[in-house]
Amino acid sequence: MRRRLGRLAIVGALLAGAPGVRAEVGDGEVVFGMVGPFSGAAKDMGKEVRTGIEVAFAAQNEAGGVQGRKLRLVVVDDGFEPGRTVAAMRELVDVRKVFGILGNVGTATAEVAAPYADEKGVLFFGAVSGASFLRHNPPDRWIFNYRASYAEETAAMVRYLVEVRRIPAAKIAVFAQDDAFGDAGFDGVARIMRHYRRDPAKVLRVRYRRNTADVEDAVRAVTAHAKDVAAVVMVATYKPAARFIERLHDAGLSKVVFTNVSDVDSSALAEELAQLGPGYAEGVVVTQVVPPPNGKATTLLRYQEQLRKYAGGEKPSSLSLEGWISARLLIEGLQRTGRNLTTDALIDALESIHGLDLGLGTPLGFGPSEHQASRMVWGTILEAKGAITPIELQ
């Protein structure tokens, strides 16, 4: 309750006394804003998503832009802290007058940013979050998601552990960030546990604080129940996830199956674990909301080519691919809107996208009652030296 009241206070402070604003667009360019972690423990997440968006924009701009307008992204750092998201959103919408918000990173931060965008009538597109509050039924008019939800990711994860790996549901624990991100992931586990006749209240759930790698309490709790833990569903960013795996591995729980949702940044997690030595990375399962970024499908080769051209030195990653796909979806909506670009016209155009084939292996689309483009969840597994290999989840 205290956390919920704190969030409401932040949102209230953000909206109190603020005059309504409307997104603006000039003749020469369309400017979008992004709030994300560009400092702190999660800074690599912000950097990779930004890279994907800017690469897609650069390629589109070289091809002439959209309806004669060039695309530009303006970013503001909130350090992954909701208290800083207040000022970041104000800066983008009230001061810089961006046309819309694209690719914000974080769930706890989205709890502040999304209500603001909704209240102001500003498009909030492609947030890197699978939280349920971004997926109301019916959907909020201004909020659109590309990716599968955390509930869909963690459900796929638990099904894989139970039905493919034959691990009893009673032996699955949860390690999650102690905020809305972790809560959303655990909600998905709770729902699928009921399917397996497991009381969610009996699931061992351990936590860590956002923007830290302080996992010692969580490690002690799991080791105290070691005989009852065969797998852990993690809802964490890569540094605490890597530290948690390392500590449990060193405590003798090397046979536990570790899994994590896509927000972990699998490339960063693999690199972090590989540096610890052989055995730490091997067998870690990560669900993804995009196909393997090093794949050979036509659209993935196009992404890789554009990454080399416009972001030399950057390696393909799931997060930059997610940013790139979200930007491509938004560009499709902008193209359908025509020259007379308004927020309402863009929303109507986005809701007209049905069965769009971007070459991902799953059609994408929206509608007046559906503001989530994809429900697809892919599986990957880490190898001993950090390589990432696709796996079938079913």
XYZ file of C-alpha atoms in Angstrom:
394
model
C 0.000 0.000 0.000
C 2.815 2.411 0.889
C 4.435 1.880 -2.529
C 1.136 2.456 -4.303
C 0.503 5.703 -2.402
C 4.020 6.839 -3.264
C 3.371 6.271 -6.966
C 0.112 8.186 -6.811
C 1.868 11.070 -5.085
C 4.487 11.209 -7.849
C 1.873 11.173 -10.591
C -0.188 13.778 -8.751
C 2.809 16.057 -8.436
C 3.502 15.605 -12.115
C 0.010 16.590 -13.219
C -0.942 19.150 -10.587
C -1.200 22.603 -12.045
C 0.169 21.547 -15.409
C -1.803 22.929 -18.349
C -2.912 20.479 -21.000
C -0.512 20.214 -23.926
C -0.905 18.860 -27.418
C 1.823 17.179 -29.413
C 3.268 19.441 -32.084
C 4.838 18.671 -35.449
C 6.737 20.935 -37.819
C 7.026 20.845 -41.599
C 10.600 19.593 -41.593
C 10.744 16.936 -38.898
C 8.853 14.857 -36.349
C 10.495 14.704 -32.939
C 9.915 11.867 -30.482
C 11.111 11.708 -26.888
C 12.514 8.823 -24.872
C 13.014 8.581 -21.116
C 15.380 5.858 -19.999
C 18.353 4.870 -17.863
C 21.453 6.401 -19.431
C 23.291 6.359 -16.133
C 23.360 3.920 -13.230
C 23.215 0.146 -13.099
C 20.741 -0.216 -15.980
C 22.388 2.271 -18.366
C 23.182 -0.391 -20.970
C 19.469 -1.073 -21.389
C 18.760 2.547 -22.235
C 21.722 2.716 -24.595
C 20.730 -0.371 -26.564
C 17.065 0.549 -26.988
C 18.074 4.063 -28.054
C 20.509 2.599 -30.579
C 17.799 0.469 -32.180
C 15.404 3.394 -32.508
C 18.008 5.788 -33.873
C 19.214 3.222 -36.410
C 15.660 2.745 -37.736
C 15.171 6.523 -37.865
C 18.494 7.062 -39.674
C 17.637 4.476 -42.328
C 14.193 5.995 -42.853
C 15.624 9.507 -43.039
C 18.130 8.441 -45.698
C 15.205 7.026 -47.683
C 13.481 10.435 -47.566
C 11.855 10.380 -44.159
C 8.096 10.042 -43.744
C 5.877 12.205 -45.942
C 8.853 14.497 -46.469
C 9.608 14.890 -42.764
C 12.749 13.622 -41.051
C 12.533 11.701 -37.768
C 14.510 12.638 -34.665
C 14.777 11.175 -31.165
C 15.436 13.291 -28.053
C 16.437 11.392 -24.906
C 16.386 12.326 -21.221
C 18.008 10.258 -18.472
C 16.001 9.213 -15.408
C 18.592 6.759 -14.070
C 15.879 4.064 -13.765
C 14.347 5.988 -10.840
C 10.635 6.950 -10.922
C 11.289 10.133 -8.926
C 13.446 11.430 -11.785
C 10.920 10.420 -14.441
C 8.720 13.341 -13.380
C 11.225 15.964 -14.514
C 12.193 13.946 -17.599
C 8.627 13.748 -18.915
C 8.058 17.440 -18.240
C 11.232 18.293 -20.108
C 10.190 16.316 -23.180
C 6.504 17.186 -23.369
C 6.180 20.638 -21.822
C 9.533 22.134 -22.804
C 10.748 20.361 -25.928
C 7.214 19.756 -27.255
C 7.933 16.292 -28.648
C 5.259 14.768 -30.840
C 5.160 11.552 -28.825
C 7.062 9.290 -26.438
C 8.846 6.248 -27.871
C 10.746 3.390 -26.251
C 10.756 4.418 -22.582
C 12.664 1.844 -20.516
C 11.401 0.538 -17.181
C 8.232 -0.554 -15.437
C 8.371 1.437 -12.202
C 9.213 4.518 -14.275
C 6.346 3.749 -16.663
C 3.965 3.883 -13.693
C 4.754 7.591 -13.602
C 5.219 8.284 -17.302
C 2.195 6.476 -18.754
C -0.481 8.270 -16.669
C 1.156 11.576 -17.567
C 1.069 10.803 -21.295
C -2.503 9.528 -20.990
C -3.638 12.670 -19.173
C -1.926 15.004 -21.644
C -3.075 13.128 -24.752
C 0.485 12.329 -25.862
C 1.298 9.082 -27.666
C 3.178 6.597 -25.434
C 4.535 3.963 -27.806
C 6.670 0.844 -27.484
C 7.678 1.044 -23.832
C 10.210 -1.586 -22.808
C 7.914 -3.048 -20.179
C 5.504 -5.940 -20.049
C 3.456 -4.506 -17.184
C -0.287 -5.098 -17.068
C -1.067 -1.424 -16.303
C 0.081 -0.614 -19.848
C -2.407 -3.176 -21.164
C -5.840 -2.190 -19.892
C -8.952 -3.743 -21.402
C -10.211 -1.749 -23.224
C -6.846 -0.111 -23.901
C -5.973 3.491 -23.072
C -6.209 5.441 -26.318
C -2.709 6.931 -26.151
C -0.761 3.826 -25.064
C 0.551 1.255 -27.568
C 2.829 -1.729 -26.911
C 4.933 -3.802 -29.266
C 6.014 -6.605 -26.956
C 4.480 -9.557 -25.136
C 3.600 -8.920 -21.493
C 5.582 -10.114 -18.478
C 2.654 -12.376 -17.644
C 2.996 -14.000 -21.071
C 6.774 -14.331 -20.673
C 6.702 -15.833 -17.190
C 3.812 -18.135 -18.096
C 5.830 -19.433 -21.060
C 8.800 -19.850 -18.726
C 6.909 -21.870 -16.111
C 5.284 -24.045 -18.790
C 8.741 -24.764 -20.212
C 10.127 -25.714 -16.806
C 7.188 -27.970 -15.935
C 6.345 -29.525 -19.294
C 9.713 -29.631 -21.083
C 12.213 -29.838 -18.224
C 9.817 -31.860 -16.020
C 10.437 -29.751 -12.929
C 7.553 -29.852 -10.415
C 5.765 -26.515 -10.029
C 6.298 -26.823 -6.263
C 10.071 -26.613 -6.829
C 10.039 -23.313 -8.757
C 11.044 -20.143 -6.877
C 10.957 -16.483 -7.982
C 13.749 -13.886 -7.698
C 12.436 -10.436 -8.587
C 13.182 -6.742 -8.383
C 11.303 -5.184 -5.472
C 9.072 -2.823 -7.452
C 6.382 -2.807 -10.143
C 8.681 -4.675 -12.557
C 9.099 -7.581 -10.154
C 5.436 -7.489 -9.150
C 4.310 -7.737 -12.777
C 6.552 -10.739 -13.387
C 5.393 -12.498 -10.259
C 1.739 -11.928 -11.232
C 2.356 -13.962 -14.380
C 3.940 -16.763 -12.370
C 1.009 -16.709 -9.939
C -1.531 -17.106 -12.743
C 0.180 -20.065 -14.392
C 0.842 -21.698 -11.004
C -2.910 -21.880 -10.446
C -3.114 -23.825 -13.709
C -0.730 -26.372 -12.164
C -2.748 -26.380 -8.907
C 0.008 -24.647 -7.004
C -1.037 -21.993 -4.476
C 0.883 -18.787 -5.451
C 1.130 -17.899 -1.753
C 3.355 -20.952 -1.272
C 5.831 -19.955 -4.015
C 9.197 -18.975 -2.552
C 9.619 -15.343 -3.605
C 12.842 -13.426 -2.922
C 13.688 -9.837 -3.856
C 16.427 -7.269 -4.405
C 16.306 -3.456 -4.499
C 16.195 -1.665 -7.864
C 19.503 -0.171 -9.058
C 21.527 -2.459 -6.771
C 23.145 -5.885 -6.959
C 22.468 -6.522 -3.270
C 21.239 -10.107 -3.473
C 22.547 -11.504 -0.188
C 19.158 -11.753 1.550
C 17.710 -13.482 -1.503
C 20.627 -15.920 -1.667
C 20.263 -16.811 2.017
C 16.538 -17.437 1.604
C 17.033 -19.759 -1.366
C 19.926 -21.694 0.197
C 17.809 -22.173 3.313
C 15.248 -23.969 1.104
C 17.778 -25.578 -1.241
C 16.175 -29.025 -1.241
C 12.878 -27.492 -2.398
C 14.312 -25.371 -5.250
C 15.055 -26.908 -8.653
C 14.464 -23.781 -10.773
C 14.257 -20.021 -10.300
C 12.227 -17.648 -12.448
C 14.090 -14.335 -12.349
C 12.557 -10.938 -13.053
C 15.754 -8.920 -12.852
C 18.244 -6.757 -14.720
C 21.558 -8.291 -15.657
C 23.878 -7.218 -12.826
C 21.768 -8.511 -9.917
C 20.796 -11.558 -11.998
C 24.444 -12.401 -12.634
C 25.362 -11.839 -8.994
C 22.471 -14.034 -7.819
C 23.476 -16.874 -10.155
C 27.127 -16.552 -9.113
C 26.364 -16.650 -5.374
C 24.030 -19.659 -5.628
C 26.419 -21.483 -7.949
C 29.231 -20.955 -5.445
C 26.943 -22.123 -2.640
C 26.591 -25.500 -4.361
C 23.291 -24.939 -6.223
C 24.850 -25.249 -9.677
C 22.159 -27.693 -10.842
C 19.334 -25.190 -10.343
C 17.809 -24.043 -13.654
C 17.866 -20.238 -13.847
C 15.525 -18.362 -16.171
C 14.915 -14.650 -16.743
C 12.547 -12.387 -18.642
C 13.705 -10.411 -21.675
C 14.427 -7.155 -19.822
C 17.568 -8.738 -18.350
C 19.460 -7.919 -21.601
C 20.665 -11.415 -22.428
C 23.823 -10.223 -24.200
C 24.965 -8.284 -21.130
C 24.016 -11.169 -18.821
C 25.928 -13.674 -20.954
C 29.014 -11.468 -21.004
C 28.873 -10.870 -17.249
C 28.525 -14.583 -16.461
C 31.153 -15.683 -18.976
C 33.684 -13.420 -17.268
C 33.116 -15.304 -14.007
C 34.431 -18.517 -15.519
C 33.159 -21.784 -17.038
C 29.864 -23.055 -15.739
C 28.160 -19.859 -14.608
C 26.421 -19.012 -17.876
C 25.731 -22.533 -19.082
C 22.058 -23.460 -19.128
C 20.584 -20.081 -18.159
C 17.289 -19.638 -20.036
C 16.085 -16.198 -21.149
C 12.716 -15.544 -22.742
C 12.669 -12.950 -25.518
C 10.060 -10.727 -27.127
C 12.055 -10.611 -30.385
C 13.622 -13.339 -32.531
C 17.378 -14.018 -32.226
C 19.090 -10.750 -33.302
C 21.854 -12.663 -35.121
C 19.333 -14.642 -37.154
C 19.414 -15.020 -40.930
C 15.838 -14.010 -41.786
C 15.629 -11.165 -44.302
C 14.385 -8.584 -41.826
C 17.049 -9.536 -39.266
C 19.754 -9.213 -41.899
C 18.361 -5.754 -42.708
C 18.521 -4.816 -39.013
C 22.120 -6.068 -38.799
C 23.100 -4.174 -41.953
C 21.566 -0.939 -40.675
C 23.238 -1.417 -37.289
C 26.631 -1.692 -38.997
C 25.941 1.331 -41.177
C 24.467 3.765 -38.656
C 25.872 2.492 -35.334
C 29.286 1.119 -36.219
C 30.789 -0.987 -33.480
C 27.476 -1.906 -31.864
C 26.722 -5.618 -31.745
C 23.231 -6.991 -32.462
C 21.230 -7.449 -29.260
C 17.681 -8.271 -28.290
C 17.098 -4.822 -26.769
C 18.383 -2.840 -29.742
C 16.329 -5.110 -32.012
C 13.261 -4.391 -29.875
C 13.877 -0.654 -30.229
C 14.335 -1.079 -33.986
C 11.096 -3.074 -34.372
C 9.104 -0.584 -32.283
C 10.440 2.245 -34.439
C 9.587 0.338 -37.642
C 6.029 -0.206 -36.372
C 5.679 3.478 -35.547
C 7.047 4.444 -38.976
C 4.405 2.217 -40.577
C 1.732 4.158 -38.668
C 3.256 7.505 -39.667
C 3.303 6.491 -43.319
C -0.355 5.485 -43.178
C -1.326 8.769 -41.518
C -0.353 10.916 -44.483
C 0.920 14.478 -44.567
C -1.765 15.846 -42.218
C -0.110 14.491 -39.073
C -1.894 14.810 -35.745
C -1.835 12.536 -32.726
C -5.437 11.468 -33.287
C -4.781 10.736 -36.961
C -1.710 8.668 -36.076
C -3.648 6.656 -33.495
C -6.356 5.926 -36.049
C -3.681 4.839 -38.524
C -1.991 2.576 -35.967
C -5.346 0.960 -35.161
C -5.711 0.163 -38.883
C -2.583 -2.039 -38.892
C -3.641 -5.694 -39.057
C -1.531 -8.752 -39.848
C 1.583 -6.728 -40.687
C 4.454 -8.989 -41.772
C 7.789 -7.484 -40.772
C 9.479 -10.843 -41.216
C 9.621 -11.737 -37.522
C 7.753 -15.025 -37.790
C 4.600 -13.577 -36.271
C 2.147 -11.012 -37.714
C 1.866 -7.658 -35.950
C -1.169 -5.458 -35.577
C -3.366 -3.205 -33.514
C -7.031 -2.326 -33.316
C -9.420 -0.147 -31.296
C -9.593 -2.917 -28.680
C -6.010 -4.202 -29.083
C -2.963 -2.010 -28.450
C -0.375 -4.798 -28.172
C 1.193 -5.743 -31.491
C 2.800 -9.078 -30.547
C 2.161 -11.880 -28.069
C 5.030 -14.021 -29.283
C 7.626 -15.277 -26.781
C 10.894 -16.783 -28.023
C 13.277 -18.912 -25.964
C 17.064 -18.735 -25.723
C 19.673 -20.539 -23.636
C 23.182 -19.425 -22.697
C 26.174 -21.643 -23.375
C 29.257 -21.990 -21.169
C 31.256 -19.267 -22.938
C 28.320 -16.872 -23.215
C 26.954 -17.769 -26.657
C 23.167 -17.466 -26.961
C 21.261 -20.269 -28.695
C 17.543 -20.433 -29.580
C 15.431 -23.145 -27.950
C 11.858 -24.308 -28.290
C 9.771 -23.430 -25.235
C 7.092 -26.032 -25.968
